[in-house]
Amino acid sequence: MQSSASIDNRRHSHVFDEGNPLAERNTRWAVVLTVVMMAAEIIGGLMYNSMALLADGWHMSSHALALGLSLLAYGAARRFADDARFAFGTWKIEVLSGYTSAIFLVGVAGVMLYQSVERLISPSPIHYDQAISIALVGLLTNLACAWLLKDAHHHDHGSHNHDHHDLNLRSAYLHVLADAATSMLAILALIGGKFWGANWLDPAIGIVGAGLVAIWAYGLLRDTGRVLLDAEMNAPVVAEIREVIDSSPIKADITDLHVWRVGKGKYASILSLAVTDAAEPDDFRRQLSIHEELVHVTVEVNLRQG
């Protein structure tokens, strides 16, 4: 005997993630603020010969692009939500945006490192007063963007569970935090150069900032890549599925199990079971329904021969 059933035998929606309208709106404002400040820092860095300020400006340019990408991802996920071509919904459009943003961060770190080392080897005079003023305005802009995105981040389901995080929003938030950190480092470097003659601080801080950005990029690449490659068989829900089957009153052995994420904290699963006595897939489906994060479950039951 072989039979199977999904978690709902009727036609059902494959929209497993409701989106994040607050994050989309706040990201739009963050894009506007970032583009304006990016232009000011790049122009100021060139005019006043500050490597730290120029690096922060170019760094911010990549963040403007990444924030724009996050905004487009929200729109695309919403627009194609009911498109039948997406077998498990459009949430991974947002995750793909987060992954792409992480790649931008890696590029930013590389450019910052190269330019800072070059300036460390061949130093040149810096107009400190003007550069510090622009860097301060840049920091305030970054803090405003971080506040916008953090508000949306905390509003996102009110959950502290890492699996429930909006990875697209997290990528935008990390870009803004990276900007704020490099702005702060640039200010410290410029102050050190102005008052103590430590001109080497400007490029040295650029190197430190590059390392910080690279670390954040690695974490985002790891988390988004895991989702995109369906490499989440170590998620807690997998152990929960095994526990339900092991404690079932119907003796069954798991012969095949696949679990992957289809939304923030939501999973799909295909489960193949071998049973000694006759049983229906719905028997196990009902037992698994205690775990609300399982939103799309297919159970296959095979009767042992002999």
Short mmCIF file of C-alpha atoms in Angstrom, two decimals:
data_model
loop_
_atom_site.label_atom_id
_atom_site.label_comp_id
_atom_site.label_asym_id
_atom_site.label_seq_id
_atom_site.Cartn_x
_atom_site.Cartn_y
_atom_site.Cartn_z
CA MET A 1 0.00 0.00 0.00
CA GLN A 2 1.19 3.50 -0.77
CA SER A 3 -0.76 6.69 -0.24
CA SER A 4 -0.10 10.33 0.40
CA ALA A 5 -1.80 13.56 1.41
CA SER A 6 -0.89 17.17 1.89
CA ILE A 7 -1.68 19.21 4.97
CA ASP A 8 -4.89 20.32 3.21
CA ASN A 9 -6.51 18.19 0.52
CA ARG A 10 -8.43 21.20 -0.85
CA ARG A 11 -6.89 23.82 -3.12
CA HIS A 12 -4.93 26.16 -0.87
CA SER A 13 -2.78 29.27 -1.15
CA HIS A 14 0.98 29.08 -1.51
CA VAL A 15 1.42 32.57 -0.09
CA PHE A 16 3.23 31.59 3.09
CA ASP A 17 4.60 35.01 4.01
CA GLU A 18 2.45 38.12 4.39
CA GLY A 19 5.28 40.54 3.68
CA ASN A 20 6.44 43.49 5.78
CA PRO A 21 4.67 46.75 4.71
CA LEU A 22 6.23 48.84 7.52
CA ALA A 23 9.73 47.71 6.53
CA GLU A 24 9.01 48.51 2.88
CA ARG A 25 7.84 52.04 3.70
CA ASN A 26 10.75 52.76 6.06
CA THR A 27 13.26 51.34 3.59
CA ARG A 28 11.95 53.80 0.99
CA TRP A 29 12.73 56.72 3.30
CA ALA A 30 16.13 55.24 4.12
CA VAL A 31 16.97 55.12 0.39
CA VAL A 32 16.22 58.83 -0.04
CA LEU A 33 18.30 59.87 2.98
CA THR A 34 21.19 57.61 1.99
CA VAL A 35 21.41 58.88 -1.61
CA VAL A 36 21.49 62.52 -0.49
CA MET A 37 24.21 61.92 2.10
CA MET A 38 26.20 59.67 -0.23
CA ALA A 39 26.57 62.50 -2.74
CA ALA A 40 27.59 64.97 -0.01
CA GLU A 41 30.29 62.65 1.41
CA ILE A 42 31.82 61.72 -1.95
CA ILE A 43 32.00 65.35 -3.06
CA GLY A 44 33.30 66.42 0.36
CA GLY A 45 35.92 63.67 0.45
CA LEU A 46 37.25 64.72 -2.97
CA MET A 47 37.21 68.43 -2.14
CA TYR A 48 38.83 68.12 1.30
CA ASN A 49 41.09 65.12 0.57
CA SER A 50 39.80 62.85 3.34
CA MET A 51 40.22 59.16 2.66
CA ALA A 52 38.00 58.25 5.60
CA LEU A 53 35.23 60.54 4.36
CA LEU A 54 35.59 59.44 0.74
CA ALA A 55 35.60 55.77 1.74
CA ASP A 56 32.47 56.33 3.79
CA GLY A 57 30.83 58.05 0.81
CA TRP A 58 31.60 55.22 -1.61
CA HIS A 59 30.60 52.78 1.08
CA MET A 60 27.29 54.63 1.35
CA SER A 61 26.83 54.46 -2.42
CA SER A 62 26.83 50.69 -2.33
CA HIS A 63 24.37 50.85 0.54
CA ALA A 64 22.08 53.11 -1.48
CA LEU A 65 22.13 50.47 -4.21
CA ALA A 66 21.56 47.66 -1.71
CA LEU A 67 18.69 49.52 0.01
CA GLY A 68 17.14 50.13 -3.42
CA LEU A 69 17.46 46.43 -4.13
CA SER A 70 15.71 45.61 -0.84
CA LEU A 71 12.91 47.97 -1.78
CA LEU A 72 12.53 46.34 -5.20
CA ALA A 73 12.48 42.90 -3.59
CA TYR A 74 9.55 43.84 -1.34
CA GLY A 75 7.67 45.14 -4.36
CA ALA A 76 8.42 42.09 -6.50
CA ALA A 77 7.44 39.65 -3.74
CA ARG A 78 4.12 41.47 -3.33
CA ARG A 79 3.47 41.78 -7.07
CA PHE A 80 4.09 38.09 -7.86
CA ALA A 81 2.56 36.71 -4.66
CA ASP A 82 -0.24 34.94 -6.58
CA ASP A 83 1.88 33.93 -9.58
CA ALA A 84 1.49 30.15 -10.02
CA ARG A 85 5.05 29.85 -11.34
CA PHE A 86 6.35 30.24 -7.79
CA ALA A 87 5.73 26.80 -6.29
CA PHE A 88 6.25 27.92 -2.71
CA GLY A 89 5.52 31.63 -2.87
CA THR A 90 7.75 34.64 -3.45
CA TRP A 91 9.39 35.06 -0.05
CA LYS A 92 12.77 33.92 -1.37
CA ILE A 93 12.88 36.97 -3.64
CA GLU A 94 13.51 38.92 -0.43
CA VAL A 95 16.13 36.40 0.73
CA LEU A 96 17.88 36.62 -2.65
CA SER A 97 17.97 40.40 -2.23
CA GLY A 98 19.62 39.96 1.16
CA TYR A 99 22.21 37.61 -0.34
CA THR A 100 22.98 40.05 -3.16
CA SER A 101 23.32 42.89 -0.66
CA ALA A 102 25.83 40.82 1.27
CA ILE A 103 27.90 40.45 -1.90
CA PHE A 104 27.84 44.23 -2.28
CA LEU A 105 29.14 44.49 1.28
CA VAL A 106 32.06 42.22 0.41
CA GLY A 107 32.89 44.48 -2.56
CA VAL A 108 32.68 47.57 -0.38
CA ALA A 109 35.06 46.03 2.14
CA GLY A 110 37.54 45.25 -0.63
CA VAL A 111 37.44 48.78 -2.08
CA MET A 112 37.79 50.33 1.39
CA LEU A 113 40.79 48.15 2.15
CA TYR A 114 42.52 48.92 -1.15
CA GLN A 115 42.01 52.68 -0.94
CA SER A 116 43.02 52.84 2.71
CA VAL A 117 46.26 50.90 2.18
CA GLU A 118 47.06 53.08 -0.83
CA ARG A 119 46.55 56.25 1.25
CA LEU A 120 48.57 54.79 4.14
CA ILE A 121 51.53 54.27 1.79
CA SER A 122 51.15 57.65 0.05
CA PRO A 123 49.64 60.15 2.55
CA SER A 124 48.38 63.58 1.49
CA PRO A 125 47.08 66.67 3.37
CA ILE A 126 43.49 66.69 4.67
CA HIS A 127 41.09 69.62 5.24
CA TYR A 128 39.99 68.46 8.67
CA ASP A 129 37.34 71.02 9.68
CA GLN A 130 35.23 70.61 6.56
CA ALA A 131 35.66 66.83 6.49
CA ILE A 132 34.61 66.49 10.15
CA SER A 133 31.48 68.59 9.56
CA ILE A 134 30.36 66.43 6.65
CA ALA A 135 31.15 63.22 8.53
CA LEU A 136 29.00 64.37 11.46
CA VAL A 137 26.05 65.04 9.17
CA GLY A 138 26.64 61.61 7.62
CA LEU A 139 26.54 59.95 11.02
CA LEU A 140 23.26 61.67 11.90
CA THR A 141 21.79 60.52 8.58
CA ASN A 142 22.90 56.95 9.23
CA LEU A 143 21.42 57.00 12.73
CA ALA A 144 18.10 58.27 11.31
CA CYS A 145 18.04 55.44 8.75
CA ALA A 146 18.96 52.89 11.41
CA TRP A 147 16.10 54.15 13.59
CA LEU A 148 13.65 53.75 10.70
CA LEU A 149 14.76 50.21 9.89
CA LYS A 150 15.13 49.13 13.51
CA ASP A 151 11.53 50.15 14.20
CA ALA A 152 10.37 47.92 11.36
CA HIS A 153 12.73 45.16 12.48
CA HIS A 154 11.26 45.12 16.00
CA HIS A 155 7.75 45.28 14.60
CA ASP A 156 8.39 42.21 12.47
CA HIS A 157 6.17 39.68 14.29
CA GLY A 158 7.53 40.88 17.63
CA SER A 159 9.59 37.69 17.59
CA HIS A 160 13.06 37.07 18.94
CA ASN A 161 13.32 33.78 17.07
CA HIS A 162 16.10 34.05 14.49
CA ASP A 163 14.05 32.01 11.99
CA HIS A 164 11.30 34.67 12.10
CA HIS A 165 13.61 37.51 11.04
CA ASP A 166 13.07 39.34 7.77
CA LEU A 167 16.40 38.67 6.04
CA ASN A 168 15.78 41.36 3.43
CA LEU A 169 15.19 43.91 6.19
CA ARG A 170 18.18 42.58 8.11
CA SER A 171 20.42 43.15 5.08
CA ALA A 172 19.20 46.76 4.77
CA TYR A 173 19.66 47.29 8.50
CA LEU A 174 23.21 45.90 8.40
CA HIS A 175 24.11 48.18 5.52
CA VAL A 176 22.94 51.19 7.51
CA LEU A 177 24.74 50.02 10.65
CA ALA A 178 27.92 49.55 8.62
CA ASP A 179 27.53 53.11 7.38
CA ALA A 180 27.04 54.43 10.90
CA ALA A 181 30.09 52.53 12.16
CA THR A 182 32.36 53.78 9.36
CA SER A 183 31.07 57.34 9.84
CA MET A 184 31.94 57.15 13.53
CA LEU A 185 35.37 55.73 12.75
CA ALA A 186 35.95 58.45 10.15
CA ILE A 187 35.10 61.16 12.69
CA LEU A 188 37.48 59.67 15.25
CA ALA A 189 40.24 59.45 12.66
CA LEU A 190 39.75 63.03 11.50
CA ILE A 191 39.71 64.35 15.08
CA GLY A 192 42.90 62.41 15.84
CA GLY A 193 44.59 63.88 12.78
CA LYS A 194 43.44 67.44 13.48
CA PHE A 195 44.40 67.66 17.17
CA TRP A 196 47.31 65.22 17.49
CA GLY A 197 48.76 65.19 13.99
CA ALA A 198 48.07 61.46 13.64
CA ASN A 199 47.51 61.56 9.88
CA TRP A 200 47.94 57.81 9.66
CA LEU A 201 44.69 57.36 11.62
CA ASP A 202 42.55 58.30 8.60
CA PRO A 203 43.61 55.35 6.38
CA ALA A 204 44.13 53.04 9.38
CA ILE A 205 40.52 53.53 10.43
CA GLY A 206 39.50 52.76 6.85
CA ILE A 207 41.20 49.37 7.18
CA VAL A 208 39.42 48.67 10.48
CA GLY A 209 36.10 49.64 8.89
CA ALA A 210 36.75 47.27 5.98
CA GLY A 211 37.28 44.39 8.41
CA LEU A 212 34.07 45.20 10.26
CA VAL A 213 32.04 45.32 7.05
CA ALA A 214 33.55 41.99 5.90
CA ILE A 215 32.49 40.30 9.14
CA TRP A 216 28.90 41.51 8.80
CA ALA A 217 28.84 40.45 5.15
CA TYR A 218 29.97 36.95 6.05
CA GLY A 219 27.16 36.53 8.59
CA LEU A 220 24.53 37.69 6.11
CA LEU A 221 25.91 35.48 3.31
CA ARG A 222 25.82 32.48 5.64
CA ASP A 223 22.23 33.01 6.77
CA THR A 224 20.72 33.88 3.39
CA GLY A 225 22.73 31.22 1.56
CA ARG A 226 21.45 28.57 3.94
CA VAL A 227 17.86 29.48 3.08
CA LEU A 228 18.45 29.72 -0.68
CA LEU A 229 20.17 26.32 -0.76
CA ASP A 230 17.55 24.69 1.51
CA ALA A 231 20.37 23.74 3.87
CA GLU A 232 18.24 23.76 7.01
CA MET A 233 17.93 20.12 7.99
CA ASN A 234 19.49 21.13 11.30
CA ALA A 235 16.57 23.45 12.11
CA PRO A 236 14.69 22.66 15.37
CA VAL A 237 11.53 21.79 13.44
CA VAL A 238 13.26 18.73 11.95
CA ALA A 239 13.84 17.26 15.41
CA GLU A 240 10.24 18.13 16.31
CA ILE A 241 8.95 16.15 13.32
CA ARG A 242 11.04 13.14 14.30
CA GLU A 243 9.79 13.42 17.88
CA VAL A 244 6.14 13.41 16.75
CA ILE A 245 6.63 10.29 14.63
CA ASP A 246 8.63 8.49 17.31
CA SER A 247 5.91 9.12 19.91
CA SER A 248 3.02 8.32 17.56
CA PRO A 249 0.62 5.55 18.69
CA ILE A 250 0.96 4.21 15.15
CA LYS A 251 4.35 2.55 14.83
CA ALA A 252 6.19 4.11 11.91
CA ASP A 253 9.74 4.62 10.73
CA ILE A 254 10.90 7.65 8.77
CA THR A 255 12.43 6.50 5.49
CA ASP A 256 12.76 9.93 3.89
CA LEU A 257 12.43 13.47 5.22
CA HIS A 258 12.88 16.85 3.54
CA VAL A 259 12.31 20.19 5.26
CA TRP A 260 12.85 23.66 3.83
CA ARG A 261 11.81 27.22 4.67
CA VAL A 262 9.06 28.98 2.70
CA GLY A 263 8.59 32.08 4.87
CA LYS A 264 9.81 33.79 8.03
CA GLY A 265 9.67 30.93 10.53
CA LYS A 266 7.50 28.80 8.23
CA TYR A 267 8.44 25.46 6.74
CA ALA A 268 7.35 22.92 4.15
CA SER A 269 8.08 19.22 4.51
CA ILE A 270 7.89 15.95 2.59
CA LEU A 271 7.76 12.93 4.86
CA SER A 272 7.92 9.25 3.81
CA LEU A 273 6.96 6.62 6.41
CA ALA A 274 7.10 2.80 6.61
CA VAL A 275 4.34 1.24 8.71
CA THR A 276 3.56 -2.31 9.81
CA ASP A 277 -0.21 -1.86 10.14
CA ALA A 278 -2.55 -0.04 7.81
CA ALA A 279 -2.53 3.73 8.36
CA GLU A 280 -3.55 6.86 6.52
CA PRO A 281 -1.39 9.92 5.84
CA ASP A 282 -4.01 12.06 7.58
CA ASP A 283 -3.31 10.20 10.82
CA PHE A 284 0.21 11.59 10.88
CA ARG A 285 -0.78 14.92 9.38
CA ARG A 286 -3.06 15.57 12.35
CA GLN A 287 -0.28 14.73 14.78
CA LEU A 288 2.16 17.06 13.01
CA SER A 289 -0.34 19.93 12.97
CA ILE A 290 0.60 20.80 16.58
CA HIS A 291 3.62 22.57 15.08
CA GLU A 292 2.21 25.72 13.51
CA GLU A 293 5.43 26.50 11.66
CA LEU A 294 4.71 23.51 9.38
CA VAL A 295 2.49 25.20 6.78
CA HIS A 296 2.81 22.74 3.89
CA VAL A 297 3.28 19.05 4.71
CA THR A 298 3.09 16.05 2.40
CA VAL A 299 3.01 12.59 4.02
CA GLU A 300 3.59 9.34 2.16
CA VAL A 301 2.78 6.04 3.90
CA ASN A 302 4.19 2.70 2.72
CA LEU A 303 3.12 -0.67 4.19
CA ARG A 304 6.02 -2.95 4.98
CA GLN A 305 6.03 -6.12 2.94
CA GLY A 306 6.09 -9.47 4.66
#
